Coordinates of C-alpha atoms in Angstrom, one line a residue:
Chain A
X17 CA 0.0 0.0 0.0
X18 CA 2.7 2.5 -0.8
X19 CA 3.1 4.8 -3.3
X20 CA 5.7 8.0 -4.0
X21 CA 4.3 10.9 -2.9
X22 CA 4.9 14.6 -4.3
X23 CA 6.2 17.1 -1.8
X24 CA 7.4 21.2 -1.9
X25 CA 9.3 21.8 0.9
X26 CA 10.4 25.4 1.7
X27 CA 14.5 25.1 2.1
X28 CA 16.9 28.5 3.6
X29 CA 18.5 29.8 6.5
X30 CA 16.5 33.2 7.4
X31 CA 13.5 35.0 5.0
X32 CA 15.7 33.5 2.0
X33 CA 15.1 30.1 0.3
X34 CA 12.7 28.3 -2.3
X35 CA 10.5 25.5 -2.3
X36 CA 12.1 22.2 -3.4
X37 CA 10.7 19.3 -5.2
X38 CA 10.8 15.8 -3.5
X39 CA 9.5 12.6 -4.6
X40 CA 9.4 9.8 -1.6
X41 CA 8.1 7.1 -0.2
X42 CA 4.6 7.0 1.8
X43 CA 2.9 3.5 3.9
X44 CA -0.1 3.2 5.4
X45 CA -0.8 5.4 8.1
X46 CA 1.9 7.5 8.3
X47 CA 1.3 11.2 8.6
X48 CA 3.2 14.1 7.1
X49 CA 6.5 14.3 10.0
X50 CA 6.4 10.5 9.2
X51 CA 6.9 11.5 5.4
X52 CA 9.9 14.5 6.4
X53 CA 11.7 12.2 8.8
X54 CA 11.9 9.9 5.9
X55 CA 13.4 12.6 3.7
X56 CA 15.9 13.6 6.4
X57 CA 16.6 10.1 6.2
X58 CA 17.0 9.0 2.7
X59 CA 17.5 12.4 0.9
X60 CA 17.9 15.8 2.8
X61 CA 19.5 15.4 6.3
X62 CA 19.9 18.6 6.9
X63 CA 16.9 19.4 6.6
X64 CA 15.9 20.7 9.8
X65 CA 12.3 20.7 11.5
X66 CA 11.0 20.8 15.0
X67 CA 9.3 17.9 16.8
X68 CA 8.7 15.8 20.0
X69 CA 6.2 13.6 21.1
X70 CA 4.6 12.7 17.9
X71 CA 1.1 12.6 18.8
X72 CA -0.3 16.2 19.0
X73 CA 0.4 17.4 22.8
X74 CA 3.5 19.1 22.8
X75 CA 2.9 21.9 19.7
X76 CA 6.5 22.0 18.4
X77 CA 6.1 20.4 14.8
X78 CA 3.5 23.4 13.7
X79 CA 4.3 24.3 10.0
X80 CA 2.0 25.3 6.9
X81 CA 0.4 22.5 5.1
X82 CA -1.0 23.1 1.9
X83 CA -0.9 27.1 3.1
X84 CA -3.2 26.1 6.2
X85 CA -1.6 25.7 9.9
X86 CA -1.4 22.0 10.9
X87 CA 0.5 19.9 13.0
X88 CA 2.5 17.9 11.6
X89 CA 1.8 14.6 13.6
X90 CA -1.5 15.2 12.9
X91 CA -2.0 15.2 9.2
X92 CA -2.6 12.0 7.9
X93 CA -1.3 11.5 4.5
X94 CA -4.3 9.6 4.0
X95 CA -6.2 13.0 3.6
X96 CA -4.8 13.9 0.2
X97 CA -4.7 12.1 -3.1
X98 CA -1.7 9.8 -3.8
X99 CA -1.3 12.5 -7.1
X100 CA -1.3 15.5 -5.2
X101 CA 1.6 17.6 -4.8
X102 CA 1.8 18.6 -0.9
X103 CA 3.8 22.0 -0.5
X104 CA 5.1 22.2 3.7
X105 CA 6.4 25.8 4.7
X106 CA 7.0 27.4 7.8
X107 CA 4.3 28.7 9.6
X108 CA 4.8 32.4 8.2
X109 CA 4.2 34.8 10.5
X110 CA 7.4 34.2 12.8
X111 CA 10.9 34.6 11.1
X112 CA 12.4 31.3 9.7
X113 CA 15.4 29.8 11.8
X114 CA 16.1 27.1 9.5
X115 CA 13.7 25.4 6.6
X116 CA 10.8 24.4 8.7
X117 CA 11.6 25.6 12.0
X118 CA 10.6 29.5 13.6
X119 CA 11.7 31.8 15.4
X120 CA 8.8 31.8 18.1
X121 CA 10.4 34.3 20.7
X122 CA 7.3 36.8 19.9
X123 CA 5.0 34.6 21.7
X124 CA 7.5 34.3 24.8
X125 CA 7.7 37.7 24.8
X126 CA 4.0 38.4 24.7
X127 CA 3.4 36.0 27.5
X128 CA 6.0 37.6 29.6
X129 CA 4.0 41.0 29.8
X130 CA 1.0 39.4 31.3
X131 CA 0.9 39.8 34.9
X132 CA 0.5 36.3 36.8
X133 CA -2.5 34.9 38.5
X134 CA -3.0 37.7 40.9
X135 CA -4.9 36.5 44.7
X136 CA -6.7 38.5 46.8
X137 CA -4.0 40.0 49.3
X138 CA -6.0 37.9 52.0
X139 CA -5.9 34.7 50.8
X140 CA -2.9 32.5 51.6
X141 CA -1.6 29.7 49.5
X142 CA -4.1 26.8 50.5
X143 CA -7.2 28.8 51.6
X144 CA -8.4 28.7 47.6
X145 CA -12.0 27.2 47.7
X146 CA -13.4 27.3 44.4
X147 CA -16.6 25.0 43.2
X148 CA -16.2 23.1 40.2
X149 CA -18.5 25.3 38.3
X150 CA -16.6 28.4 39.0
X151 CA -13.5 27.2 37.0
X152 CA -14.5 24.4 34.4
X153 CA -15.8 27.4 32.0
X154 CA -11.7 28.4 31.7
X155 CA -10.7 25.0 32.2
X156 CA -11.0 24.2 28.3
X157 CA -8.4 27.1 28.1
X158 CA -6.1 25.0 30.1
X159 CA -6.4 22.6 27.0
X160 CA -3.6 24.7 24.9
X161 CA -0.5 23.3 23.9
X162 CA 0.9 26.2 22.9
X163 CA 1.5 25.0 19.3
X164 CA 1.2 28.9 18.3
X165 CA -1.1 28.2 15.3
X166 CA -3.4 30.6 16.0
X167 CA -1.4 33.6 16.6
X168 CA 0.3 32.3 13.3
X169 CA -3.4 32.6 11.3
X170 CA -4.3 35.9 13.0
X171 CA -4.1 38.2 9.9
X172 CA -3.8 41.0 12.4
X173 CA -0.1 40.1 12.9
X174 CA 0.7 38.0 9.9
X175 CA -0.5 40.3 7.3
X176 CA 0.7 43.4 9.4
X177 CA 3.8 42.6 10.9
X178 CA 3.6 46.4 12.3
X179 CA 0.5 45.0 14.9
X180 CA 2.8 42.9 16.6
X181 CA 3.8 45.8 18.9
X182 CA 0.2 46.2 20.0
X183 CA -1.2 42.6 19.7
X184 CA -0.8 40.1 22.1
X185 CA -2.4 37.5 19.8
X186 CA -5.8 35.2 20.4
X187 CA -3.1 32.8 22.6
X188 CA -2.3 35.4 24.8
X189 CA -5.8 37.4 24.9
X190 CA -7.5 33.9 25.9
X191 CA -4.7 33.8 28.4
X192 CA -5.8 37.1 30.5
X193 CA -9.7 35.5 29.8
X194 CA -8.8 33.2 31.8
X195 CA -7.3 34.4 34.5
X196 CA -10.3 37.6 34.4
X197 CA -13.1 34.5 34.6
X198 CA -10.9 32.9 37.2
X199 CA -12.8 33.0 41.0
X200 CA -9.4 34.3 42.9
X201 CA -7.9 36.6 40.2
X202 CA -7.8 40.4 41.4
X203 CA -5.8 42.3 38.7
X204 CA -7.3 44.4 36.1
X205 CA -7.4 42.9 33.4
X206 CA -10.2 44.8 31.2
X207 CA -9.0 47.8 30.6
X208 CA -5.3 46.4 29.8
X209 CA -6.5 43.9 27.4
X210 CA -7.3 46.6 25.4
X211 CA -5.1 49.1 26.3
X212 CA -2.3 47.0 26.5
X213 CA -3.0 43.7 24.5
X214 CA -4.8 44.7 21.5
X215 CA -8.0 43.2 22.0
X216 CA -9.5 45.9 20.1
X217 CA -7.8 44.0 16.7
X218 CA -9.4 41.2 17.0
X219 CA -12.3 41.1 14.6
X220 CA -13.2 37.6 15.2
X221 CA -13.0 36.0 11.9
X222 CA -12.4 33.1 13.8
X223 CA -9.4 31.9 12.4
X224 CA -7.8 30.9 15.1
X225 CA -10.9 28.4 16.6
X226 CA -10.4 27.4 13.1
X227 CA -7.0 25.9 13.0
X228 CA -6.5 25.3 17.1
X229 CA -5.3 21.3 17.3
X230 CA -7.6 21.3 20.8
X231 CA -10.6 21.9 19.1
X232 CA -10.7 24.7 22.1
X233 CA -13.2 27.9 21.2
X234 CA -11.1 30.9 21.3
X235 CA -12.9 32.8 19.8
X236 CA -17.0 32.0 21.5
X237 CA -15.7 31.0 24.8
X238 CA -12.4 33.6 25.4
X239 CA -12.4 36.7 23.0
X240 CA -16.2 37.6 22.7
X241 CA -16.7 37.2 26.2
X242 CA -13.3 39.2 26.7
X243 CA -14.9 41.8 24.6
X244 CA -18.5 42.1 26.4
X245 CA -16.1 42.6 29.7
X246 CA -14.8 45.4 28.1
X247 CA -17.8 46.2 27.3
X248 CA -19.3 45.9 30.4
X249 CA -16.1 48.6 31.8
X250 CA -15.8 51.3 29.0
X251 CA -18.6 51.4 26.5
X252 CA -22.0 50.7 28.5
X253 CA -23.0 53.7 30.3
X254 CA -26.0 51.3 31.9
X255 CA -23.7 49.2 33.1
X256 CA -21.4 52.1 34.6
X257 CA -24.9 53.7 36.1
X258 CA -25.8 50.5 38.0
X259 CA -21.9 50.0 39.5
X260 CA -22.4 53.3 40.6
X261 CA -25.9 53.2 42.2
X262 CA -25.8 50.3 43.6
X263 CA -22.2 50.2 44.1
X264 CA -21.5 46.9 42.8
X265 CA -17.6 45.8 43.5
X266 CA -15.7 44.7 40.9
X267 CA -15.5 40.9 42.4
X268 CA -18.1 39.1 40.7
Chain B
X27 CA 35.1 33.7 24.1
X28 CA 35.6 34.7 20.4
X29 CA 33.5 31.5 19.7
X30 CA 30.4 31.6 21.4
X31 CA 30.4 35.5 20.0
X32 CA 30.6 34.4 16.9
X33 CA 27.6 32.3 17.1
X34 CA 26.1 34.8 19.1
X35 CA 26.3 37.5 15.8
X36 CA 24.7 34.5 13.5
X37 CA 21.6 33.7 15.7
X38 CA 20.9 38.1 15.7
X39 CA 21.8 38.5 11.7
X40 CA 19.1 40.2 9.9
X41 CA 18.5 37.5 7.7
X42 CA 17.3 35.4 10.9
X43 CA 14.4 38.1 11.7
X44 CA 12.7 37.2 8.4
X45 CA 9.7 35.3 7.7
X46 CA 10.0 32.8 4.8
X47 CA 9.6 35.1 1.9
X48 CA 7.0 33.5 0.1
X49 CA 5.3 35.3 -2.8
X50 CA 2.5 33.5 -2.8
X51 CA -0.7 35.3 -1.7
X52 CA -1.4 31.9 -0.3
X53 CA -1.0 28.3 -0.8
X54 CA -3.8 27.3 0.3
X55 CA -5.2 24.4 -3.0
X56 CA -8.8 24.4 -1.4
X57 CA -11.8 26.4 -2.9
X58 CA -11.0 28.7 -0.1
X59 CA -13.0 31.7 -2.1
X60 CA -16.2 29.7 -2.2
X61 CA -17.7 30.2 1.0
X62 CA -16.8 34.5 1.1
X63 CA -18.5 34.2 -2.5
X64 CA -21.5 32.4 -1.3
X65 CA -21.6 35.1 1.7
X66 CA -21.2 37.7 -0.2
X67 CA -23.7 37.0 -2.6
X68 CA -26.3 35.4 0.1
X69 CA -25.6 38.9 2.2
X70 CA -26.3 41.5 -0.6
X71 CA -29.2 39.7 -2.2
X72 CA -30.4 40.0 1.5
X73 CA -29.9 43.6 1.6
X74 CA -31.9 43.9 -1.6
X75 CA -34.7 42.3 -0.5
X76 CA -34.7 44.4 2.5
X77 CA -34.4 47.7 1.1
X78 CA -37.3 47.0 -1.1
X79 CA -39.5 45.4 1.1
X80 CA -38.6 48.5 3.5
X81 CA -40.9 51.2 0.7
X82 CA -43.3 47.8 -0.5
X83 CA -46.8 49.1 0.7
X84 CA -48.5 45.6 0.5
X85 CA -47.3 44.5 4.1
X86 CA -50.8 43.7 5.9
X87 CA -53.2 41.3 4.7
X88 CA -55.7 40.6 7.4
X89 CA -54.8 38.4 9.5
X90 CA -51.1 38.3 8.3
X91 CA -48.6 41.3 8.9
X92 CA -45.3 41.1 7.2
X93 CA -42.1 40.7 9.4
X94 CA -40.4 43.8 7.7
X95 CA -42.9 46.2 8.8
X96 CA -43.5 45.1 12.3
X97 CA -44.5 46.4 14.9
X98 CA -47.0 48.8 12.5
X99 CA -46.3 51.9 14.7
X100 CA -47.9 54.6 12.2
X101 CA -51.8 55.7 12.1
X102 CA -51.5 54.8 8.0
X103 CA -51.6 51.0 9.1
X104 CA -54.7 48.9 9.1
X105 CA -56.1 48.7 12.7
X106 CA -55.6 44.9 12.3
X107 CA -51.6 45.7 11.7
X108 CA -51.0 47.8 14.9
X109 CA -50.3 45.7 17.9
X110 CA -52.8 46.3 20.4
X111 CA -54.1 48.5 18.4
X112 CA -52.0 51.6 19.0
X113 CA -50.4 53.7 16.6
X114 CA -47.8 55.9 19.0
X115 CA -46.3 57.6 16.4
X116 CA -49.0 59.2 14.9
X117 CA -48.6 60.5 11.3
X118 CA -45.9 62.7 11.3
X119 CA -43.2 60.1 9.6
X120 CA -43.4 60.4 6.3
X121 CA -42.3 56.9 5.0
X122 CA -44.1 53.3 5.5
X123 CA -43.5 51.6 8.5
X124 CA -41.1 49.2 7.7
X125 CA -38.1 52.1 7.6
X126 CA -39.1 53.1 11.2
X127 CA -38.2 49.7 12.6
X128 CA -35.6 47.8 10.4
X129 CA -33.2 49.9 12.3
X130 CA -33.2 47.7 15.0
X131 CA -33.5 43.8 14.1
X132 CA -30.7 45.3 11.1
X133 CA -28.4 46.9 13.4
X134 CA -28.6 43.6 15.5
X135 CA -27.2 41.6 12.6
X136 CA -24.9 44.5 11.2
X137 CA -23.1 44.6 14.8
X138 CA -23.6 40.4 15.7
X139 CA -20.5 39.1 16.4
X140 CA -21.3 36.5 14.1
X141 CA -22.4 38.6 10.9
X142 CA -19.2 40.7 11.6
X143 CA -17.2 37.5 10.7
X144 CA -18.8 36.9 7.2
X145 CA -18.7 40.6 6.5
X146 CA -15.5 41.5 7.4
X147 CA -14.3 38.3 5.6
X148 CA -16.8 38.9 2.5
X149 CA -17.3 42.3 1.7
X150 CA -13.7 43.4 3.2
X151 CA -11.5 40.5 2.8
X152 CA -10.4 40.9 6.1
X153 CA -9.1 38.2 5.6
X154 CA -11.4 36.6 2.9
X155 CA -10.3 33.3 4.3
X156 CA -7.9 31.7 6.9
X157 CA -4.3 32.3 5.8
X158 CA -4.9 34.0 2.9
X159 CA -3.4 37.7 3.0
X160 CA -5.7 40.4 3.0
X161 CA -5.2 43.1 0.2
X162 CA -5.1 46.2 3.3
X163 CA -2.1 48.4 3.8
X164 CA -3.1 48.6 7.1
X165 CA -5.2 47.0 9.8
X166 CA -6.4 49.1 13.2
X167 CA -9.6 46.7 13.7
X168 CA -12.2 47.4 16.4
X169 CA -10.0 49.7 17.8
X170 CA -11.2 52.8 16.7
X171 CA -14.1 55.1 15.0
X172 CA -16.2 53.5 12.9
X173 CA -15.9 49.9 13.8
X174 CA -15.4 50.7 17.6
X175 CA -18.9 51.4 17.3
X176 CA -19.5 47.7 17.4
X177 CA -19.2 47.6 20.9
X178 CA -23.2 48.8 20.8
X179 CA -24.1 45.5 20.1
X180 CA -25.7 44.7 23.0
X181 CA -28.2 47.6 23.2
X182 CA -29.2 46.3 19.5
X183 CA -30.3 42.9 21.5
X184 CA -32.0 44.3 23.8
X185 CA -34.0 46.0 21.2
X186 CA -34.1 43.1 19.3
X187 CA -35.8 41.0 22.2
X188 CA -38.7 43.9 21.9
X189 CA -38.7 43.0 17.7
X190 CA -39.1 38.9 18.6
X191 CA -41.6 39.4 21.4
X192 CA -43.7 41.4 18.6
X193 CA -43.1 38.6 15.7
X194 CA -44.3 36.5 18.4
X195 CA -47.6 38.2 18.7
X196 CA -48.2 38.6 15.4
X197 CA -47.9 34.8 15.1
X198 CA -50.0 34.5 18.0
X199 CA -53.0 37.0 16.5
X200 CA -52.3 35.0 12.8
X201 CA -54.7 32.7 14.7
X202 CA -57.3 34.7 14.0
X203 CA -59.6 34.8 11.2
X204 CA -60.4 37.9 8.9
X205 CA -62.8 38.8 11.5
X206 CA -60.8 38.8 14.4
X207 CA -62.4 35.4 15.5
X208 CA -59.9 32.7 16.9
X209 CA -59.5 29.4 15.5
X210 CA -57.6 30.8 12.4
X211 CA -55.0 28.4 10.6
X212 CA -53.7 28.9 7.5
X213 CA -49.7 28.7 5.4
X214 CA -49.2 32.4 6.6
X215 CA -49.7 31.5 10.4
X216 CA -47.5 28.3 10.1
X217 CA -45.2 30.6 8.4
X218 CA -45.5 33.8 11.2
X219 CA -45.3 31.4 13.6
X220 CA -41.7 29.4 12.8
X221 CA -40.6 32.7 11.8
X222 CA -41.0 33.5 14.9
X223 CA -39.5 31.0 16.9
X224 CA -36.2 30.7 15.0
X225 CA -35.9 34.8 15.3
X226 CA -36.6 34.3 18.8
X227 CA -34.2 31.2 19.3
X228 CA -31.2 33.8 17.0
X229 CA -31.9 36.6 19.2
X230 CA -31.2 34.5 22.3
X231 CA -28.0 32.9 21.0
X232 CA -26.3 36.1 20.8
X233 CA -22.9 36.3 22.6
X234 CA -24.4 39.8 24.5
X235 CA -27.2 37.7 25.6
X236 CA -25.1 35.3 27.1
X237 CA -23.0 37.5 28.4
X238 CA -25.3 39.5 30.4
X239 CA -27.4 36.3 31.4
X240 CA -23.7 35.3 33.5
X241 CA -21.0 34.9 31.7
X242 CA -19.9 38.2 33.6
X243 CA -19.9 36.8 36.6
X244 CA -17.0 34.8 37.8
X245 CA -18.5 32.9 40.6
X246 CA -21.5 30.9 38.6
X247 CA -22.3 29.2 41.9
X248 CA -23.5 31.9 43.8
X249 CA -25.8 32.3 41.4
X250 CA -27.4 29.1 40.3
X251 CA -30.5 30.1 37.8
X252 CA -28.2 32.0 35.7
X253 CA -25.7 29.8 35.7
X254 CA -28.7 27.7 34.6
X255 CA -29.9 30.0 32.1
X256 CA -26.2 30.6 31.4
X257 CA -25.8 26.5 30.4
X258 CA -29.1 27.1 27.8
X259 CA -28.0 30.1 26.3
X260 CA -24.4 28.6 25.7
X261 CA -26.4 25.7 24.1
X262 CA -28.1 27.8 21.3
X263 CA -25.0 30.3 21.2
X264 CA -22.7 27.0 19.7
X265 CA -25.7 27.2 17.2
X266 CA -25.4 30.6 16.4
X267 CA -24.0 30.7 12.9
X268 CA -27.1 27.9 11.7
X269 CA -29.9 29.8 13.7
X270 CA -28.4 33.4 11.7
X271 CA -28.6 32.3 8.4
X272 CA -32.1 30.1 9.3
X273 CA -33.7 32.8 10.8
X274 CA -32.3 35.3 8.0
X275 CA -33.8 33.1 5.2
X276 CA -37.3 32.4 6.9
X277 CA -37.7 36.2 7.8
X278 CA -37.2 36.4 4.1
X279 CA -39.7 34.0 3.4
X280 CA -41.9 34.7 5.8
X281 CA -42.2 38.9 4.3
X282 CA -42.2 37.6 0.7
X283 CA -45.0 35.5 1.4
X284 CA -47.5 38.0 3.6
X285 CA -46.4 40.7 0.4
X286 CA -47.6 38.2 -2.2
X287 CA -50.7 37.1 -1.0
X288 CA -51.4 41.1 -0.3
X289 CA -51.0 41.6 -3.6
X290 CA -53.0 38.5 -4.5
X291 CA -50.2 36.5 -6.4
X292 CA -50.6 33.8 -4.1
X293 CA -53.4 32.5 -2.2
X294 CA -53.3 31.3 1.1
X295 CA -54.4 28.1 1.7
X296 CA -56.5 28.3 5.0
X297 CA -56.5 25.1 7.1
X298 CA -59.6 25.7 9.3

């Protein structure tokens, strides 16, 4: 059941390189790292990609697929025809290291500027009490493997490389939903997810529930309801009139 | 020391801050432009329709009023068109009825966080599909005047709750005859009366809905029924998309068909 598959893989150190033409060897079952491996093996070994665990948890082999974001463990070969030409690339909005490995750095970066899990100032370590219900809702956030796919897809940043200043990306803006749903959290995190974190790009086109390899909802379940807490803090003047008559606290 | 500087001057060289320059607008090999076409087109025919059902004048045919130009809020409608009865804006606005109120159940699909997807992607190909570049300069998004605007959404549902509860009545009074005697059943009131429930079930998916319902509280369990109501909402919001485009397209149907049998190019077949 094999057959000699048609691949395009992007080859150069840095923005520079070209797509190259392979012809190799595919089996049953394999999927598409199965198919590079084999080319680092028999053909290309310096070809250089990024992997690990092989079985979708540890969101290192992300690249571009056929121009959409995909793991690479993931992809069965089995979902293309045995005359198709497959093209791989790196994913393109980060700068290329080598062939199919990025330069992800901007995501470190972007996680490094959101303030941690911030408690009450009266709550020690080990007087949390939370109820299931409370936290399950950002539990599916908890989900992400951090395989960067969908701040790769975000065309706020990777047709505008100028936004990445201002835009922490739908990884990082689920992130700081998170932790503003979580029970415990104190820190502000409305007004600096827009001020700060660019919520204000996102115009939910969805891309990045689209590609995410968790099948989490970024977009329904962390950015819209991000967006309606801004909501709630800048733009409803009904909302602002009630905190103030009936002065609501911010703890919720 | 020369050594790991050396390596040190590779790993920072400009050439190593570039993405893969790729000319391709994308290399995508699916028919990723079929769905923004099929938007596209679905959307403006849409708007068509609309904006001439907004100035048609054959909208009330006893006992059926058409969707677009409900609630009848002017003294020119039929008493049988006015719900309740009452006509609170007198006859002081010029135009037919239906311009007075599409405002509202149009703002809440121009500003739906759901419609804003297939817009943005197919009337401003932004993006017109997942990684493929958009043709913009330049991107600011929600950020700032017009589109900041979006952030009104919510009074548009609330609104838009008022525009179902009145579909709903107007279903509910299609069970009358001609005479305003109940037992009424005919195409029309099947027709009013689905229209209504899938407008209704649209409205209540919305994200603002479900928002304000709980999902801006953080501790759902000091507050059981709306975490409860919370649970439904989320149920029809995952439905949202479906229950847009259904409730777009019976809206449609349900107007065309109250207009045609007003103007007596269809007849409605009456079931008892």
């Amino acid at each position: 059941m094999s057959y000699k598959a048609k691949f395009r893989i992007w080859r150069g150190e840095g923005g520079e390189g070209r797509l190259e033409d392979f012809t190799v060897e595919v089996n049953e079952g394999e999927v598409v790292l199965d198919i590079i491996h084999r080319l680092q093996a028999t053909q290309a070994p310096d070809l250089a990609v990024r992997w690990n665990c092989k079985a979708g948890k540890c969101g290192s082999c992300s690249m571009e697929i056929n121009g959409k974001p995909k793991l690479g463990c993931m992809t069965r070969m089995s979902t293309f025809g045995e005359d198709e030409v497959i093209t791989v690339t790196p994913m393109r909005t980060f700068p290329v290291i080598k062939d199919l490995v990025t330069d992800v750095s901007f995501n470190y970066q972007k996680a490094r500027e959101i303030p941690s899990f911030t408690p009450p100032s009266d709550v020690r370590p080990g007087e949390y009490r939370m109820k299931q219900i409370d936290v399950e809702r950002s539990q599916e956030f908890r989900k992400c493997i951090e395989c960067f796919m969908c701040n790769n897809v975000c065309h706020v940043i990777r047709d505008h490389d100028e936004n990445k200043q201002a835009f922490a990306g739908p990884r990082f803006l689920m992130q700081i939903a998170e932790l503003d749903m979580h029970p415990y959290d104190v820190a502000d995190r409305q007004d600096s997810a827009q001020d700060e974190h660019g919520l204000g790009y996102c115009n939910i086109t969805k891309c990045c529930t689209e590609v995410c390899p968790e099948h989490i909802k970024i977009t329904d379940n962390a950015l819209i309801p991000m967006k309606e807490r801004v909501v709630d803090r800048r733009y409803d003047p009904l909302v602002w009139l009630g905190n103030k008559i009936f002065k609501r606290s911010a703890a919720k | 020391m020369e050594r790991s500087l050396m390596t040190q001057t590779t790993a920072e060289s400009p050439a190593r801050r570039q993405r893969a320059q790729l000319k391709a607008r994308t290399l995508r090999t699916d028919r990723w432009w079929l769905a923004p076409v099929l938007t596209f087109a679905a959307l403006a025919s849409f708007l068509v329709y609309g904006f001439w059902a907004m100035f048609d004048p054959s909208y009330y045919i006893a006992p059926y009023v058409a969707p677009f130009s409900a609630p009848c809020l002017l003294e020119v409608c039929p008493e049988g068109a006015r719900v309740f009865g009452f006509a609170p804006i007198g006859d002081w606005f010029p135009l037919p009825p239906g311009v007075l109120v599409l405002g509202l159940p149009g703002g809440f699909r121009l500003t739906c966080y759901y419609y804003r997807k297939s817009y943005y992607r197919s009337f401003w190909l932004s993006p017109p599909a997942c990684s493929v570049a958009e043709p913009h300069g330049k991107y600011t998004g929600e950020t700032r005047l017009p589109l900041i605007l979006q952030n009104v959404h919510r009074y548009f549902f609330y609104g838009s709750v008022l525009i179902s509860a009145v579909l709903t009545y107007e279903a509910i009074v299609a069970f009358r005859n001609t005479d305003g005697e109940w037992g009424h059943m005919g195409v029309g009131t099947v027709i009013l009366a689905v229209n209504a429930v899938l407008i209704s079930a649209y409205t209540l998916s919305c994200h603002s809905c479900r928002h304000i319902v709980a999902g801006r509280l953080n501790h759902f369990s000091r507050h059981p029924l709306r975490y409860r109501f919370w649970g439904l909402v989320s149920k029809l919001n995952a439905r949202h998309m479906l229950l847009a485009w259904v409730s777009m397209y019976t809206v449609l149907f349900a107007d065309l068909y109250v207009r045609l049998v007003a103007k007596g190019i269809v007849t409605d077949i009456t079931f008892f």
